[in-house]
């Protein structure tokens, strides 16, 4: 498999190491849209981990050049519906996940199950705490937002999330911290006056995220359409 790496920071380097170990070839490593526009080799798939302000341009480049793209950049999701529409229109291949770790995706399922179990007990106020390294620009994290969406999907009394404290019972609060060298910790809390219930996922390194991205990239070769981790894991 010939891989175009869009974004060659710490995550890009971790993806490269795993891809090469699995017998794949990295045919391009670019950090900017200008570098991407000069890319002139054939790629079977692109893996995009950059910054929110450049993700959309990078994804559109892949659509225009018929390269299936696996995107892990967060912080741009206000444009996701339009990107998915353009993917279909341009007959491209697009895979987005807020987190490619197998453990995190199991945590997503556990979060949905717990939210369903807790639905009859409104005395428990649910919130999310997330901690990442200081180089992560977006807050809350895409993973935290996905957790919030899972909870909202199971608890009809909760209508939205926000990143500031509130006593509004229809609002789920996400608290974010940026502390080095944390790769990522997410905790879902249900708090009452008498006790608390918590579930936590803690990443120890980037390897789990990088490995998941490479496995998804292998799966995306020659695929058209819009996909998510639910499709890949066949949930």
GROMACS .gro file of C-alpha atoms in nm:
model
  235
    1UNK     CA    1   0.000   0.000   0.000
    2UNK     CA    2   0.132   0.345  -0.095
    3UNK     CA    3   0.052   0.602   0.172
    4UNK     CA    4   0.050   0.980   0.152
    5UNK     CA    5   0.103   1.123   0.501
    6UNK     CA    6  -0.058   1.466   0.536
    7UNK     CA    7   0.087   1.597   0.861
    8UNK     CA    8   0.428   1.483   0.972
    9UNK     CA    9   0.432   1.574   1.338
   10UNK     CA   10   0.456   1.327   1.625
   11UNK     CA   11   0.145   1.140   1.512
   12UNK     CA   12   0.260   1.132   1.149
   13UNK     CA   13   0.594   0.987   1.252
   14UNK     CA   14   0.423   0.723   1.468
   15UNK     CA   15   0.197   0.629   1.175
   16UNK     CA   16   0.498   0.608   0.943
   17UNK     CA   17   0.683   0.367   1.175
   18UNK     CA   18   0.385   0.133   1.202
   19UNK     CA   19   0.307   0.150   0.829
   20UNK     CA   20   0.664   0.059   0.734
   21UNK     CA   21   0.668  -0.223   0.990
   22UNK     CA   22   0.355  -0.361   0.822
   23UNK     CA   23   0.523  -0.358   0.481
   24UNK     CA   24   0.372  -0.040   0.338
   25UNK     CA   25   0.544   0.242   0.150
   26UNK     CA   26   0.516   0.608   0.249
   27UNK     CA   27   0.532   0.792  -0.084
   28UNK     CA   28   0.483   1.142   0.053
   29UNK     CA   29   0.519   1.334   0.380
   30UNK     CA   30   0.374   1.684   0.368
   31UNK     CA   31   0.295   1.943   0.635
   32UNK     CA   32   0.141   2.229   0.437
   33UNK     CA   33  -0.114   2.267   0.161
   34UNK     CA   34   0.156   2.416  -0.063
   35UNK     CA   35   0.365   2.100  -0.019
   36UNK     CA   36   0.056   1.891  -0.087
   37UNK     CA   37  -0.011   2.074  -0.415
   38UNK     CA   38   0.342   1.981  -0.527
   39UNK     CA   39   0.292   1.612  -0.451
   40UNK     CA   40   0.314   1.423  -0.781
   41UNK     CA   41   0.331   1.052  -0.697
   42UNK     CA   42   0.059   0.788  -0.695
   43UNK     CA   43  -0.091   0.707  -0.356
   44UNK     CA   44  -0.344   0.438  -0.265
   45UNK     CA   45  -0.461   0.623   0.044
   46UNK     CA   46  -0.391   0.941   0.241
   47UNK     CA   47  -0.378   0.968   0.620
   48UNK     CA   48  -0.452   1.321   0.739
   49UNK     CA   49  -0.353   1.437   1.090
   50UNK     CA   50  -0.291   1.812   1.074
   51UNK     CA   51  -0.460   2.121   1.222
   52UNK     CA   52  -0.825   2.234   1.210
   53UNK     CA   53  -0.748   2.530   0.983
   54UNK     CA   54  -0.594   2.314   0.709
   55UNK     CA   55  -0.793   1.989   0.729
   56UNK     CA   56  -1.073   2.085   0.489
   57UNK     CA   57  -0.834   2.193   0.211
   58UNK     CA   58  -0.637   1.872   0.254
   59UNK     CA   59  -0.948   1.655   0.236
   60UNK     CA   60  -1.072   1.836  -0.076
   61UNK     CA   61  -0.732   1.782  -0.241
   62UNK     CA   62  -0.773   1.409  -0.186
   63UNK     CA   63  -1.124   1.410  -0.332
   64UNK     CA   64  -1.002   1.600  -0.640
   65UNK     CA   65  -0.716   1.351  -0.690
   66UNK     CA   66  -0.925   1.041  -0.619
   67UNK     CA   67  -0.720   0.940  -0.314
   68UNK     CA   68  -0.925   0.784  -0.032
   69UNK     CA   69  -0.854   0.987   0.281
   70UNK     CA   70  -0.843   0.876   0.645
   71UNK     CA   71  -0.882   1.187   0.861
   72UNK     CA   72  -0.807   1.216   1.233
   73UNK     CA   73  -0.792   1.596   1.263
   74UNK     CA   74  -1.049   1.742   1.502
   75UNK     CA   75  -1.176   2.097   1.554
   76UNK     CA   76  -1.329   2.148   1.206
   77UNK     CA   77  -1.648   1.944   1.239
   78UNK     CA   78  -1.881   2.238   1.171
   79UNK     CA   79  -1.796   2.166   0.805
   80UNK     CA   80  -1.826   1.788   0.822
   81UNK     CA   81  -2.172   1.768   0.661
   82UNK     CA   82  -2.049   1.968   0.363
   83UNK     CA   83  -1.737   1.752   0.331
   84UNK     CA   84  -1.949   1.437   0.331
   85UNK     CA   85  -2.176   1.586   0.064
   86UNK     CA   86  -1.875   1.674  -0.152
   87UNK     CA   87  -1.728   1.328  -0.103
   88UNK     CA   88  -2.038   1.172  -0.255
   89UNK     CA   89  -2.056   1.435  -0.530
   90UNK     CA   90  -1.690   1.386  -0.628
   91UNK     CA   91  -1.708   1.007  -0.587
   92UNK     CA   92  -1.431   1.017  -0.328
   93UNK     CA   93  -1.353   0.805  -0.025
   94UNK     CA   94  -1.366   0.963   0.321
   95UNK     CA   95  -1.317   0.810   0.665
   96UNK     CA   96  -1.336   1.025   0.976
   97UNK     CA   97  -1.292   0.929   1.340
   98UNK     CA   98  -1.227   1.151   1.637
   99UNK     CA   99  -1.008   0.872   1.775
  100UNK     CA  100  -0.856   0.565   1.605
  101UNK     CA  101  -0.762   0.375   1.921
  102UNK     CA  102  -0.940   0.041   1.961
  103UNK     CA  103  -0.956   0.101   2.336
  104UNK     CA  104  -1.120   0.440   2.291
  105UNK     CA  105  -1.379   0.298   2.053
  106UNK     CA  106  -1.463   0.028   2.308
  107UNK     CA  107  -1.488   0.314   2.561
  108UNK     CA  108  -1.737   0.488   2.330
  109UNK     CA  109  -1.957   0.177   2.339
  110UNK     CA  110  -1.925   0.150   2.717
  111UNK     CA  111  -2.020   0.517   2.748
  112UNK     CA  112  -2.336   0.461   2.542
  113UNK     CA  113  -2.429   0.157   2.751
  114UNK     CA  114  -2.375   0.339   3.081
  115UNK     CA  115  -2.577   0.638   2.960
  116UNK     CA  116  -2.866   0.405   2.878
  117UNK     CA  117  -2.841   0.238   3.221
  118UNK     CA  118  -2.836   0.578   3.397
  119UNK     CA  119  -3.134   0.720   3.208
  120UNK     CA  120  -3.390   0.648   3.487
  121UNK     CA  121  -3.172   0.821   3.751
  122UNK     CA  122  -3.175   1.199   3.687
  123UNK     CA  123  -3.029   1.266   4.033
  124UNK     CA  124  -2.689   1.186   3.877
  125UNK     CA  125  -2.541   1.482   3.690
  126UNK     CA  126  -2.318   1.367   3.404
  127UNK     CA  127  -2.005   1.551   3.289
  128UNK     CA  128  -1.682   1.480   3.100
  129UNK     CA  129  -1.323   1.566   3.195
  130UNK     CA  130  -1.049   1.545   2.930
  131UNK     CA  131  -0.674   1.609   2.946
  132UNK     CA  132  -0.429   1.635   2.655
  133UNK     CA  133  -0.081   1.768   2.583
  134UNK     CA  134  -0.038   2.144   2.528
  135UNK     CA  135   0.023   2.105   2.153
  136UNK     CA  136  -0.338   2.001   2.102
  137UNK     CA  137  -0.505   2.322   1.989
  138UNK     CA  138  -0.874   2.231   1.993
  139UNK     CA  139  -1.067   2.204   2.318
  140UNK     CA  140  -1.276   2.011   2.394
  141UNK     CA  141  -1.114   1.721   2.214
  142UNK     CA  142  -1.297   1.545   1.933
  143UNK     CA  143  -1.303   1.235   2.152
  144UNK     CA  144  -1.476   1.426   2.432
  145UNK     CA  145  -1.733   1.561   2.186
  146UNK     CA  146  -1.800   1.208   2.056
  147UNK     CA  147  -1.850   1.091   2.417
  148UNK     CA  148  -2.093   1.377   2.474
  149UNK     CA  149  -2.286   1.291   2.157
  150UNK     CA  150  -2.311   0.927   2.270
  151UNK     CA  151  -2.454   1.035   2.606
  152UNK     CA  152  -2.698   1.282   2.448
  153UNK     CA  153  -2.814   1.007   2.213
  154UNK     CA  154  -2.915   0.788   2.508
  155UNK     CA  155  -3.047   1.050   2.753
  156UNK     CA  156  -3.334   1.258   2.610
  157UNK     CA  157  -3.325   1.504   2.901
  158UNK     CA  158  -2.977   1.620   2.795
  159UNK     CA  159  -3.000   1.842   2.487
  160UNK     CA  160  -2.649   1.984   2.441
  161UNK     CA  161  -2.293   2.011   2.572
  162UNK     CA  162  -2.082   2.312   2.656
  163UNK     CA  163  -1.731   2.385   2.785
  164UNK     CA  164  -1.824   2.615   3.075
  165UNK     CA  165  -1.983   2.528   3.408
  166UNK     CA  166  -2.362   2.544   3.431
  167UNK     CA  167  -2.646   2.429   3.654
  168UNK     CA  168  -2.870   2.370   3.351
  169UNK     CA  169  -2.986   2.006   3.384
  170UNK     CA  170  -3.025   1.979   3.004
  171UNK     CA  171  -2.659   2.063   2.943
  172UNK     CA  172  -2.356   1.835   2.973
  173UNK     CA  173  -2.033   2.010   3.075
  174UNK     CA  174  -1.697   1.914   2.918
  175UNK     CA  175  -1.394   2.031   3.117
  176UNK     CA  176  -1.063   2.047   2.929
  177UNK     CA  177  -0.704   2.064   3.053
  178UNK     CA  178  -0.382   2.090   2.850
  179UNK     CA  179  -0.086   1.946   3.043
  180UNK     CA  180   0.236   1.797   2.907
  181UNK     CA  181   0.315   1.522   2.832
  182UNK     CA  182  -0.033   1.366   2.854
  183UNK     CA  183  -0.132   1.177   2.533
  184UNK     CA  184  -0.499   1.177   2.639
  185UNK     CA  185  -0.728   1.094   2.933
  186UNK     CA  186  -1.110   1.102   2.922
  187UNK     CA  187  -1.340   1.051   3.219
  188UNK     CA  188  -1.719   1.029   3.213
  189UNK     CA  189  -1.860   1.119   3.556
  190UNK     CA  190  -2.207   1.067   3.703
  191UNK     CA  191  -2.225   1.264   4.029
  192UNK     CA  192  -2.495   1.273   4.295
  193UNK     CA  193  -2.516   1.403   4.651
  194UNK     CA  194  -2.441   1.056   4.789
  195UNK     CA  195  -2.192   0.901   4.545
  196UNK     CA  196  -2.013   0.922   4.211
  197UNK     CA  197  -1.977   0.677   3.921
  198UNK     CA  198  -1.680   0.721   3.686
  199UNK     CA  199  -1.535   0.544   3.383
  200UNK     CA  200  -1.196   0.649   3.244
  201UNK     CA  201  -0.981   0.580   2.941
  202UNK     CA  202  -0.613   0.676   2.962
  203UNK     CA  203  -0.379   0.656   2.663
  204UNK     CA  204  -0.019   0.570   2.747
  205UNK     CA  205   0.127   0.658   2.405
  206UNK     CA  206   0.034   0.751   2.049
  207UNK     CA  207   0.091   0.396   1.928
  208UNK     CA  208  -0.269   0.285   1.973
  209UNK     CA  209  -0.399   0.580   1.770
  210UNK     CA  210  -0.138   0.534   1.498
  211UNK     CA  211  -0.195   0.160   1.466
  212UNK     CA  212  -0.569   0.212   1.431
  213UNK     CA  213  -0.518   0.473   1.159
  214UNK     CA  214  -0.297   0.237   0.957
  215UNK     CA  215  -0.545  -0.050   0.990
  216UNK     CA  216  -0.826   0.177   0.871
  217UNK     CA  217  -0.610   0.300   0.581
  218UNK     CA  218  -0.557  -0.062   0.470
  219UNK     CA  219  -0.936  -0.108   0.478
  220UNK     CA  220  -1.003   0.215   0.284
  221UNK     CA  221  -0.794   0.133  -0.027
  222UNK     CA  222  -1.023   0.145  -0.335
  223UNK     CA  223  -1.331   0.237  -0.129
  224UNK     CA  224  -1.571   0.514  -0.228
  225UNK     CA  225  -1.816   0.686   0.002
  226UNK     CA  226  -1.830   0.806   0.362
  227UNK     CA  227  -1.730   0.577   0.648
  228UNK     CA  228  -1.679   0.580   1.024
  229UNK     CA  229  -1.541   0.351   1.295
  230UNK     CA  230  -1.882   0.186   1.323
  231UNK     CA  231  -1.843   0.069   0.963
  232UNK     CA  232  -1.486  -0.048   1.019
  233UNK     CA  233  -1.569  -0.231   1.342
  234UNK     CA  234  -1.906  -0.349   1.201
  235UNK     CA  235  -2.091  -0.231   1.511
   0.00000   0.00000   0.00000
